[in-house]
Coordinates of C-alpha atoms and ligand atoms in Angstrom, one line a residue:
Chain U
M58 CA 5.4 3.9 9.5
K59 CA 6.3 0.4 10.6
G60 CA 3.7 -2.3 9.9
F61 CA 2.3 -4.8 12.6
L62 CA 5.7 -7.0 13.8
E63 CA 7.6 -5.9 11.3
Y64 CA 11.5 -5.1 13.1
I65 CA 12.1 -2.3 14.9
P66 CA 15.5 -1.2 15.0
G67 CA 17.7 -0.5 18.4
D68 CA 19.7 -0.7 21.4
S69 CA 17.4 -1.1 24.6
I70 CA 18.1 -4.1 26.9
L71 CA 15.4 -6.2 25.4
H72 CA 16.9 -6.2 21.5
R73 CA 20.2 -7.2 22.8
L74 CA 18.2 -10.6 24.7
D75 CA 18.8 -14.2 23.1
P76 CA 15.7 -14.7 20.6
R77 CA 15.5 -17.9 22.8
T78 CA 14.3 -15.4 25.5
K79 CA 12.1 -13.4 23.5
L80 CA 10.0 -16.1 22.4
L81 CA 10.1 -18.6 25.5
M82 CA 9.1 -15.3 27.8
P83 CA 5.6 -14.5 26.2
L84 CA 4.4 -17.9 26.0
I85 CA 5.0 -17.7 30.0
L86 CA 3.4 -14.9 30.3
C87 CA 0.7 -16.4 28.5
L88 CA 0.3 -18.7 30.3
A89 CA 0.1 -17.0 33.1
C90 CA -3.1 -15.2 32.3
F91 CA -4.8 -18.5 30.7
A92 CA -3.3 -20.4 35.3
A93 CA -4.3 -16.6 36.7
D94 CA -8.3 -16.2 37.5
S95 CA -7.6 -12.7 39.4
I96 CA -8.8 -9.3 37.4
L97 CA -5.7 -7.7 39.8
L98 CA -3.4 -10.3 38.9
L99 CA -4.2 -10.3 34.6
F100 CA -3.9 -6.3 35.4
V101 CA -0.3 -6.6 36.6
I102 CA 0.5 -8.5 34.2
L103 CA -1.3 -6.3 31.3
L104 CA 1.3 -3.3 32.8
F105 CA 3.7 -5.7 32.7
D106 CA 3.7 -6.0 29.1
V107 CA 3.3 -2.1 28.7
A108 CA 6.7 -1.4 30.8
L109 CA 7.8 -3.6 27.9
G110 CA 7.0 -2.5 25.1
Y111 CA 8.5 1.1 27.1
L112 CA 11.7 -1.0 28.0
G113 CA 12.3 -1.3 24.3
G114 CA 11.4 2.0 22.4
I115 CA 8.7 1.4 21.7
G116 CA 6.2 2.3 23.9
K117 CA 3.9 4.5 21.3
Q118 CA 4.1 2.0 19.5
T119 CA 2.9 -0.7 22.1
L120 CA 0.1 1.9 23.6
R121 CA -1.3 1.5 19.7
T122 CA -1.6 -1.8 19.5
L123 CA -3.1 -1.9 22.8
S124 CA -6.1 0.6 21.9
K125 CA -6.6 -1.4 19.0
L126 CA -6.7 -4.8 21.1
A127 CA -9.0 -2.9 23.1
R128 CA -11.8 -2.1 20.7
I129 CA -11.6 -5.5 19.3
M130 CA -12.1 -7.1 22.8
L131 CA -14.4 -4.2 23.9
F132 CA -17.0 -6.2 21.5
L133 CA -15.9 -9.5 22.6
F134 CA -16.4 -7.9 26.2
V135 CA -20.8 -7.8 25.6
L136 CA -21.0 -10.4 24.3
Q137 CA -20.0 -12.1 27.2
I138 CA -22.3 -10.2 29.1
L139 CA -25.2 -11.2 26.4
F140 CA -24.3 -14.4 26.9
I141 CA -23.6 -15.1 30.8
Q142 CA -27.2 -14.5 32.5
R143 CA -26.0 -16.7 35.1
G144 CA -26.0 -14.9 38.9
E145 CA -27.1 -12.1 40.6
T146 CA -28.4 -9.2 38.7
L147 CA -27.3 -6.2 38.5
I148 CA -29.0 -4.1 35.4
P149 CA -32.1 -5.6 34.1
L150 CA -32.2 -5.1 30.2
I151 CA -34.9 -5.9 28.0
A152 CA -36.2 -9.1 26.7
G153 CA -36.0 -10.8 29.8
L154 CA -31.7 -10.5 29.2
R155 CA -29.8 -8.8 32.2
I156 CA -26.2 -8.3 33.9
T157 CA -25.1 -9.9 35.9
D158 CA -22.4 -10.0 38.3
E159 CA -20.9 -12.8 37.3
G160 CA -20.9 -12.5 33.9
L161 CA -19.6 -9.1 34.4
R162 CA -16.7 -10.8 36.1
T163 CA -16.6 -13.8 32.7
A164 CA -16.4 -11.4 30.4
A165 CA -13.6 -8.4 31.7
L166 CA -11.8 -12.1 32.9
V167 CA -12.1 -12.8 29.0
A168 CA -11.1 -9.5 27.8
L169 CA -8.6 -9.2 30.1
R170 CA -7.0 -12.1 29.2
L171 CA -7.5 -12.1 25.5
I172 CA -5.3 -8.9 25.7
A173 CA -3.4 -9.5 28.6
A174 CA -1.6 -12.9 26.2
T175 CA -1.3 -11.2 23.4
M176 CA 0.6 -7.9 24.1
P177 CA 4.1 -9.7 24.9
L178 CA 4.4 -11.7 21.6
A179 CA 3.9 -8.4 19.9
T180 CA 6.3 -6.3 21.2
L181 CA 8.9 -9.1 21.6
L182 CA 8.8 -10.1 18.3
S183 CA 9.1 -6.7 16.6
L184 CA 12.5 -6.3 18.5
T185 CA 13.9 -9.6 17.6
K186 CA 15.6 -9.7 14.1
L187 CA 13.2 -13.0 12.3
D188 CA 16.7 -14.2 11.2
E189 CA 18.7 -14.4 14.1
L190 CA 15.8 -15.8 15.7
A191 CA 16.0 -18.8 13.1
D192 CA 19.0 -18.9 13.3
S193 CA 19.2 -19.4 17.3
L194 CA 16.5 -22.2 16.8
V195 CA 17.6 -23.9 14.0
V196 CA 20.9 -24.1 15.8
R197 CA 20.0 -24.1 20.2
C198 CA 16.6 -24.8 19.8
H199 CA 17.6 -28.1 16.7
V200 CA 14.2 -26.8 14.9
P201 CA 14.7 -27.9 11.5
Y202 CA 15.9 -25.3 9.2
K203 CA 13.3 -25.3 6.4
Y204 CA 10.6 -24.6 9.0
A205 CA 12.0 -22.3 11.2
Y206 CA 12.9 -20.0 8.2
G207 CA 9.1 -21.0 7.1
V208 CA 8.3 -19.3 9.9
T209 CA 10.7 -16.8 10.4
A210 CA 8.9 -16.2 6.5
A211 CA 5.1 -15.8 6.5
I212 CA 5.7 -13.3 9.7
R213 CA 7.5 -11.1 7.7
F214 CA 4.7 -11.6 5.1
I215 CA 2.6 -9.5 7.5
P216 CA 3.6 -6.6 7.6
E217 CA 4.3 -6.7 3.7
F218 CA 0.1 -7.6 3.3
S219 CA -1.5 -5.1 5.4
R220 CA 0.7 -2.9 3.3
Q221 CA -1.2 -4.9 0.0
M222 CA -3.8 -4.4 1.6
S223 CA -4.2 -1.0 2.4
E224 CA -3.3 -0.4 -0.9
I225 CA -5.8 -2.5 -2.0
I226 CA -8.2 -0.9 -0.3
E227 CA -7.2 2.3 -1.5
A228 CA -7.3 1.7 -5.0
Q229 CA -11.4 0.0 -4.5
T230 CA -12.1 4.4 -3.2
A231 CA -11.2 5.6 -5.8
R232 CA -13.7 3.9 -7.9
G233 CA -16.1 5.6 -5.8
V234 CA -16.8 2.0 -2.9
E235 CA -17.2 3.6 0.3
F236 CA -15.5 1.7 3.2
D237 CA -15.5 4.8 5.7
T238 CA -19.1 3.5 6.7
K239 CA -21.0 2.7 10.2
N240 CA -22.2 0.3 10.5
P241 CA -19.2 -2.6 10.8
F242 CA -21.0 -5.6 9.0
R243 CA -21.4 -3.8 5.7
R244 CA -17.7 -3.1 6.3
I245 CA -16.3 -6.4 6.2
A246 CA -18.6 -7.5 4.4
M247 CA -16.7 -5.0 1.3
V248 CA -13.2 -6.4 2.6
I249 CA -14.1 -9.1 1.8
P250 CA -14.2 -9.9 -2.2
L251 CA -11.3 -8.1 -1.8
C252 CA -8.9 -10.6 0.0
V253 CA -9.1 -11.9 -3.4
P254 CA -6.4 -9.6 -5.1
L255 CA -4.2 -9.5 -1.7
L256 CA -4.1 -13.3 -1.9
I257 CA -3.9 -13.0 -5.8
S258 CA -0.4 -11.0 -5.0
S259 CA 0.4 -13.1 -2.1
V260 CA 0.7 -15.7 -3.7
R261 CA 2.5 -14.8 -6.7
K262 CA 4.4 -13.4 -4.1
I263 CA 5.3 -16.2 -1.7
D264 CA 5.5 -18.4 -5.1
G265 CA 8.3 -15.6 -6.2
T266 CA 10.2 -15.4 -3.5
A267 CA 10.3 -19.6 -2.6
M268 CA 11.7 -19.3 -6.5
A269 CA 14.5 -16.9 -4.8
A270 CA 15.1 -18.4 -2.1
E271 CA 15.6 -22.6 -4.5
L272 CA 18.6 -20.7 -6.6
R273 CA 20.6 -19.1 -4.3
G274 CA 20.9 -22.6 -3.0
F275 CA 18.3 -22.6 0.2
N276 CA 18.1 -26.6 -0.1
L277 CA 21.4 -27.1 0.5
R278 CA 21.9 -25.0 3.5
G279 CA 21.5 -26.4 7.3
R280 CA 22.7 -26.6 10.8
H281 CA 26.4 -26.3 10.3
N282 CA 26.2 -22.8 7.7
I283 CA 25.0 -21.2 10.3
R284 CA 27.4 -19.3 12.9
C285 CA 25.1 -18.0 15.7
T286 CA 26.0 -16.1 18.6
S287 CA 23.4 -15.4 20.5
R288 CA 23.9 -16.7 24.9
F289 CA 21.7 -17.1 27.6
G290 CA 23.0 -13.5 29.9
L291 CA 22.1 -12.4 33.1
S292 CA 19.2 -10.5 31.6
D293 CA 17.9 -12.9 29.8
G294 CA 17.7 -15.0 32.7
V295 CA 15.8 -12.4 34.7
G296 CA 13.3 -12.1 31.8
I297 CA 12.5 -15.4 32.4
L298 CA 12.3 -15.1 36.0
V299 CA 10.1 -12.2 36.5
C300 CA 7.1 -13.8 33.7
L301 CA 7.8 -17.6 35.8
A302 CA 7.0 -15.7 39.7
L303 CA 4.2 -13.7 37.2
A304 CA 3.3 -17.6 36.6
V305 CA 3.3 -19.0 39.7
A306 CA 1.0 -16.3 41.1
G307 CA -1.2 -17.1 38.9
V308 CA -1.5 -20.5 39.4
L309 CA -1.6 -19.8 42.7
L310 CA -3.6 -17.1 42.5
Chain A
M189 CA -10.7 21.2 -14.6
I190 CA -7.7 20.2 -11.9
T191 CA -6.0 23.2 -10.2
L192 CA -3.7 23.0 -7.0
E193 CA -2.7 25.6 -4.2
K194 CA -0.1 26.1 -2.7
V195 CA -0.7 22.3 -2.2
C196 CA 1.9 20.9 0.8
F197 CA 1.3 16.9 1.7
G198 CA 3.4 14.8 3.4
Y199 CA 3.0 11.4 4.9
G200 CA 4.6 11.2 8.3
K201 CA 7.3 14.0 9.4
N202 CA 9.2 15.1 7.2
E203 CA 7.0 16.6 3.8
T204 CA 6.6 14.6 0.1
L205 CA 5.7 17.6 -2.0
R206 CA 5.9 21.3 -0.6
D207 CA 4.4 24.4 -2.0
V208 CA 2.9 23.4 -5.3
N209 CA 1.5 25.6 -7.3
L210 CA -0.1 24.3 -10.9
H211 CA -2.9 24.5 -13.1
I212 CA -4.0 21.9 -15.7
G213 CA -6.9 23.2 -18.3
K214 CA -9.1 21.3 -19.5
G215 CA -9.3 19.0 -22.8
D216 CA -5.3 19.3 -21.0
F217 CA -2.8 15.9 -22.2
C218 CA -0.3 17.0 -19.0
A219 CA 2.9 14.6 -18.6
I220 CA 4.1 14.7 -15.2
I221 CA 7.7 14.0 -15.5
G222 CA 10.5 12.7 -12.4
A223 CA 12.7 10.4 -10.6
N224 CA 11.5 8.0 -9.4
G225 CA 10.5 8.6 -5.2
A226 CA 10.2 12.6 -6.7
G227 CA 6.8 12.2 -5.4
K228 CA 4.7 12.2 -9.0
S229 CA 2.0 8.8 -7.2
T230 CA 1.5 11.5 -4.2
L231 CA 0.6 14.2 -6.3
T232 CA -2.0 12.1 -8.3
R233 CA -3.3 10.8 -5.3
L234 CA -4.3 14.5 -3.7
M235 CA -5.5 14.7 -6.9
R236 CA -7.3 12.1 -6.6
G237 CA -8.6 13.1 -3.0
L238 CA -6.8 9.3 -1.5
L239 CA -4.9 11.7 0.4
R240 CA -5.9 15.6 2.6
P241 CA -2.5 17.9 1.7
T242 CA -2.0 19.1 5.0
S243 CA -1.9 22.5 3.7
G244 CA -3.5 24.0 0.9
R245 CA -6.2 23.3 -1.9
V246 CA -7.5 21.3 -4.6
L247 CA -9.9 22.3 -6.9
I248 CA -11.0 20.0 -9.3
D249 CA -14.2 22.4 -11.6
G250 CA -13.5 24.9 -9.1
Q251 CA -14.9 22.8 -6.1
D252 CA -12.5 21.9 -3.5
I253 CA -12.2 18.4 -3.4
A254 CA -11.7 18.1 0.8
A255 CA -15.3 18.6 0.9
A256 CA -16.3 15.8 -1.8
R257 CA -16.2 12.5 -0.1
P258 CA -13.6 10.0 -2.4
S259 CA -16.1 8.2 -4.3
T260 CA -18.5 10.6 -5.4
L261 CA -16.0 11.3 -7.9
A262 CA -16.1 7.9 -8.8
A263 CA -18.2 9.1 -11.7
K264 CA -15.8 12.3 -12.3
I265 CA -12.4 11.0 -12.9
G266 CA -10.8 7.4 -13.6
Y267 CA -8.2 6.9 -11.8
L268 CA -4.9 4.4 -12.9
F269 CA -3.0 2.6 -10.5
Q270 CA 0.7 2.5 -10.9
N271 CA 0.2 -1.1 -9.7
P272 CA -2.8 -2.9 -11.6
D273 CA -2.6 -6.0 -9.5
R274 CA -4.3 -3.7 -6.7
Q275 CA -6.7 -2.8 -8.7
L276 CA -8.4 -5.7 -9.5
C277 CA -10.7 -7.8 -8.1
R278 CA -13.2 -9.9 -10.7
N279 CA -13.0 -13.0 -11.9
T280 CA -13.0 -12.0 -15.7
V281 CA -11.9 -8.6 -17.6
R282 CA -16.3 -8.3 -17.9
E283 CA -17.4 -8.5 -14.5
E284 CA -13.8 -6.0 -13.4
L285 CA -15.3 -3.3 -15.2
L286 CA -19.0 -4.0 -14.7
F287 CA -18.1 -3.5 -11.1
T288 CA -16.6 -0.2 -11.8
L289 CA -19.7 1.0 -13.7
Q290 CA -21.5 0.4 -11.4
Y291 CA -20.1 1.9 -8.6
A292 CA -19.5 5.7 -10.5
G293 CA -23.1 5.5 -11.4
I294 CA -24.3 4.5 -14.4
P295 CA -28.0 2.9 -15.1
A296 CA -27.9 -1.1 -15.0
D297 CA -29.6 -0.6 -18.9
R298 CA -26.1 1.7 -20.3
R299 CA -23.7 -0.8 -17.9
D300 CA -23.3 -3.6 -21.4
A301 CA -22.5 -0.8 -23.6
L302 CA -19.6 0.8 -22.4
C303 CA -18.3 -2.4 -21.0
D304 CA -18.8 -4.4 -24.8
A305 CA -17.4 -0.5 -25.8
A306 CA -14.1 -0.5 -23.4
L307 CA -13.3 -4.1 -24.8
E308 CA -13.5 -3.6 -28.1
R309 CA -11.1 -0.2 -27.8
F310 CA -8.4 -2.0 -26.1
S311 CA -9.1 -6.0 -27.5
L312 CA -9.6 -7.2 -24.8
D313 CA -11.6 -10.9 -24.1
G314 CA -15.0 -9.8 -21.5
D315 CA -14.4 -14.2 -20.0
G316 CA -10.9 -13.7 -19.6
D317 CA -9.6 -14.2 -16.4
T318 CA -7.7 -11.8 -14.1
A319 CA -5.7 -13.3 -12.1
C320 CA -3.1 -15.5 -15.1
M321 CA -2.9 -12.7 -17.1
S322 CA 0.4 -11.3 -18.7
R323 CA 1.2 -8.0 -18.1
G324 CA 0.1 -6.5 -20.3
E325 CA -3.1 -7.9 -20.3
R326 CA -3.8 -6.9 -16.9
Q327 CA -2.1 -3.3 -17.9
R328 CA -4.7 -3.4 -20.0
T329 CA -7.6 -4.8 -18.5
A330 CA -6.8 -1.7 -15.3
L331 CA -6.9 1.2 -18.1
A332 CA -9.9 -0.3 -19.5
S333 CA -11.6 -0.1 -16.1
A334 CA -10.4 3.2 -15.4
L335 CA -11.8 4.5 -18.5
A336 CA -15.1 2.3 -19.5
A337 CA -17.6 4.9 -16.7
E338 CA -15.9 8.0 -20.1
P339 CA -14.8 10.1 -16.6
P340 CA -13.8 14.0 -18.4
L341 CA -11.0 13.6 -16.1
L342 CA -8.2 10.4 -16.6
L343 CA -5.5 10.8 -13.7
L344 CA -2.8 7.5 -15.2
D345 CA -0.1 6.5 -12.9
E346 CA 2.7 5.0 -15.6
P347 CA 0.6 3.6 -17.8
T348 CA 3.5 2.0 -19.8
T349 CA 5.9 1.0 -17.9
G350 CA 6.3 -2.5 -18.1
L351 CA 4.9 -3.3 -21.7
D352 CA 6.3 -3.9 -24.5
Y353 CA 6.9 -1.7 -28.0
S354 CA 3.4 -2.5 -29.4
E355 CA 1.6 -2.9 -26.2
C356 CA 3.1 0.3 -25.5
T357 CA 2.0 2.6 -28.7
A358 CA -1.5 0.9 -28.9
I359 CA -2.2 2.2 -25.3
M360 CA -1.1 5.4 -25.4
E361 CA -3.3 5.8 -28.7
R362 CA -6.1 4.6 -27.2
I363 CA -5.6 7.2 -24.3
A364 CA -4.6 10.1 -27.3
E365 CA -7.6 9.4 -29.0
M366 CA -10.1 9.8 -25.4
N367 CA -8.1 13.3 -25.6
E368 CA -9.2 14.4 -28.8
R369 CA -12.8 13.4 -27.6
G370 CA -12.3 16.4 -24.9
V371 CA -11.0 14.3 -22.3
T372 CA -8.3 15.8 -19.3
V373 CA -5.4 13.1 -19.2
V374 CA -2.5 13.1 -16.6
M375 CA -0.4 11.1 -17.0
V376 CA 2.8 10.0 -14.4
C377 CA 5.4 9.2 -18.0
H378 CA 9.3 7.7 -17.3
D379 CA 9.4 7.0 -21.1
M380 CA 10.9 10.6 -22.6
E381 CA 9.1 9.7 -26.4
I382 CA 5.9 9.1 -25.5
V383 CA 6.3 12.6 -23.1
L384 CA 7.6 14.1 -27.2
D385 CA 4.9 11.7 -29.2
F386 CA 1.5 12.7 -27.3
A387 CA 1.6 15.4 -24.5
K388 CA 0.2 18.4 -25.3
T389 CA 1.9 19.8 -21.8
C390 CA 4.9 18.6 -19.2
V391 CA 5.2 19.2 -15.5
V392 CA 9.0 18.3 -13.8
V393 CA 9.4 17.4 -10.2
A394 CA 11.4 17.2 -8.2
D395 CA 12.4 16.5 -4.8
G396 CA 8.5 17.4 -3.5
Q397 CA 9.0 20.3 -5.7
V398 CA 7.3 22.0 -9.3
L399 CA 10.2 23.3 -11.1
G400 CA 8.8 24.1 -14.4
E401 CA 6.2 23.0 -16.6
G402 CA 5.5 23.7 -20.5
T403 CA 5.3 22.1 -23.3
P404 CA 7.3 19.1 -23.5
A405 CA 10.2 20.9 -26.5
D406 CA 10.0 23.9 -24.0
I407 CA 11.2 21.2 -21.2
F408 CA 13.2 19.1 -23.0
Y409 CA 15.2 22.1 -24.7
N410 CA 15.8 23.5 -20.8
Q411 CA 18.7 20.8 -20.3
P412 CA 19.5 23.2 -16.6
L413 CA 16.4 21.8 -16.1
L414 CA 16.8 18.2 -17.0
K415 CA 19.5 18.0 -15.0
R416 CA 18.2 19.4 -11.8
A417 CA 15.2 17.3 -12.0
S418 CA 17.8 14.3 -12.9
L419 CA 16.0 13.5 -16.4
I420 CA 17.3 12.7 -19.8
P421 CA 15.4 14.7 -22.8
P422 CA 15.7 11.7 -25.8
Q423 CA 18.5 11.6 -28.6
L424 CA 17.2 13.4 -31.0
I425 CA 16.7 16.6 -29.0
E426 CA 19.7 15.6 -27.0
L427 CA 21.8 15.9 -30.6
A428 CA 19.7 19.2 -31.8
S429 CA 20.5 20.5 -28.7
R430 CA 24.6 20.1 -29.7
F431 CA 24.0 21.9 -32.8
G432 CA 23.2 25.1 -30.7
G433 CA 20.5 27.2 -32.6
E434 CA 22.2 26.2 -36.1
V435 CA 18.8 23.1 -36.5
G436 CA 16.2 24.7 -35.3
R437 CA 14.1 22.9 -32.6
P438 CA 12.9 20.2 -34.4
T439 CA 11.4 17.1 -31.9
H440 CA 11.0 14.3 -35.0
A441 CA 13.3 13.2 -36.9
E442 CA 11.6 14.1 -40.3
D443 CA 11.4 17.8 -38.2
F444 CA 15.4 17.4 -38.6
A445 CA 16.2 15.2 -41.9
A446 CA 14.1 17.8 -43.1
I447 CA 16.6 21.6 -42.0
I448 CA 20.1 19.5 -42.2
R449 CA 18.4 19.1 -45.9
E450 CA 17.4 22.7 -46.0
K451 CA 20.8 22.8 -45.1
R452 CA 22.7 21.3 -47.1
S453 CA 20.4 22.8 -50.4
Q454 CA 21.7 25.9 -49.4
K455 CA 25.2 24.8 -49.8
Ligands
ADP578 N1 2.4 5.0 1.5 C1 3.5 6.2 2.2 N2 4.1 5.9 2.9 C2 5.4 6.6 3.8 N3 5.8 7.0 2.7 C3 5.1 7.3 1.2 C4 4.1 6.5 0.9 N4 4.1 6.3 -0.3 C5 5.3 7.4 -0.9 N5 6.4 7.5 -0.3 C6 7.0 8.6 -0.2 O1 7.5 9.1 -0.7 C7 8.2 10.2 -1.7 C8 7.6 10.0 -3.2 O2 7.0 9.0 -3.8 P1 6.1 8.6 -4.3 O3 4.7 9.7 -4.8 O4 6.3 7.7 -5.4 O5 7.1 8.9 -5.9 P2 7.2 8.7 -7.7 O6 5.7 8.1 -7.6 O7 7.2 9.9 -7.8 O8 8.1 7.5 -7.5 C9 9.2 8.2 -1.7 O9 10.3 9.3 -0.8 C10 8.8 7.8 -0.8 O10 9.6 6.8 -0.4
MG579 MG1 4.9 6.7 -8.8

């Protein structure tokens, strides 16, 4: 199975977009989400996020990301409801706590906003070859070579980390540590010490990668060494316009 | 001790293991050999209950391990992962071993003694920092931690890979000692010399299937089988099989030399 943010090859219209567009679209959508103050509009943006996933041929994966995010946000949603006590009481709870109309609305807005804002970046990054993204950033956007490759290398390590983490958890299960407890706090307390081996092996790996890059003359390379063939096209324009339209709607509504 | 009945398993859609039937008896020293990607690690993970077969059963001491939680088997099975770094999660070697002992359910008053015994057995420094040890030391620590609770069954995934000759023999001798004391050992190994020297039985895996079982000598003198599994026998056996049946089936240089000497004196 492909990990989070790992490149998924394909030939969809989204795959063929300019890497810059694929970075710009999530940014605009993110702004749109934070500007938007209407639950309906946020739903529309969320639908658009899912549509993007299907357009890129990774519908199933997008839905899986959505359900994972939704589970995290549910937690936030409940917290928000409990903390915001202004407005009309809808349902009274114990100890003077109550669910209010304002609490419900704000909680829904926050949860929806965070989901809708993070989804497109995950979707579009997994449809972008990281090397193309870095090349395009260096040549077209004049980002310094080292930073562009630093960032893409970091993104590349994320799926690697999650694979390592599952191996580590497996290794601890073999010793008799039980991770399948229902209590989320106990689970977190168990996982934290495991970050030690993850950190150690990651630092080793990053050190090795950096050294290997150095040995192959990474320092000597610069803008002039890169051939970047990507160009803005019609589909790039359409994609960015749709996102802009959503952002404008967000500001106005 | 371990029985696999018609076990099939796949990570995704395609099957990694197909219809594996296997029995490993108590006190056995069984080597699992096969090319990279043949499914050896997957097989040991299934035996440990870390993976569930898509069909078929894995029995340990006659009990289906699907019913047991992986953690309850910790006291019974010691498991060494292919990559020791995934296993080590404490700062010092002693803490690492004590951690294993605790989770294996060993009472607190016995842990120190067992820990010292394991340190002694693998000539490890208890205060050594697990993060900055050599590859060999890390491997020995991981192995010591797998053995510390003295489980009756050991599953070892490539215990000797990446070690030099003396580290290798040291580790294998410790494992052989455990086996003499009645511990059942199942070991994935790429070094055919080691398999020949230490294993009592041998299972050949290729392409997710068990192609053959037998004593190491039986397996290594079965050239068509080795060929199908893309394995090469130890040089000595390769040489002896060139002579056909003429020199018998020696497994060690001394046997071979003795046979040759005898032949010469007959002439
Ligand atoms: N976690 C995993 N996810 C998906 N496929 C895997 C995983 N682990 C192993 N495989 C695949 O299963 C096959 C057998 O792997 P493995 O049991 O590790 O082989 P061996 O240990 O014999 O070298 C390989 O083709 C490998 O690509
Ligand atoms: Mg393996």
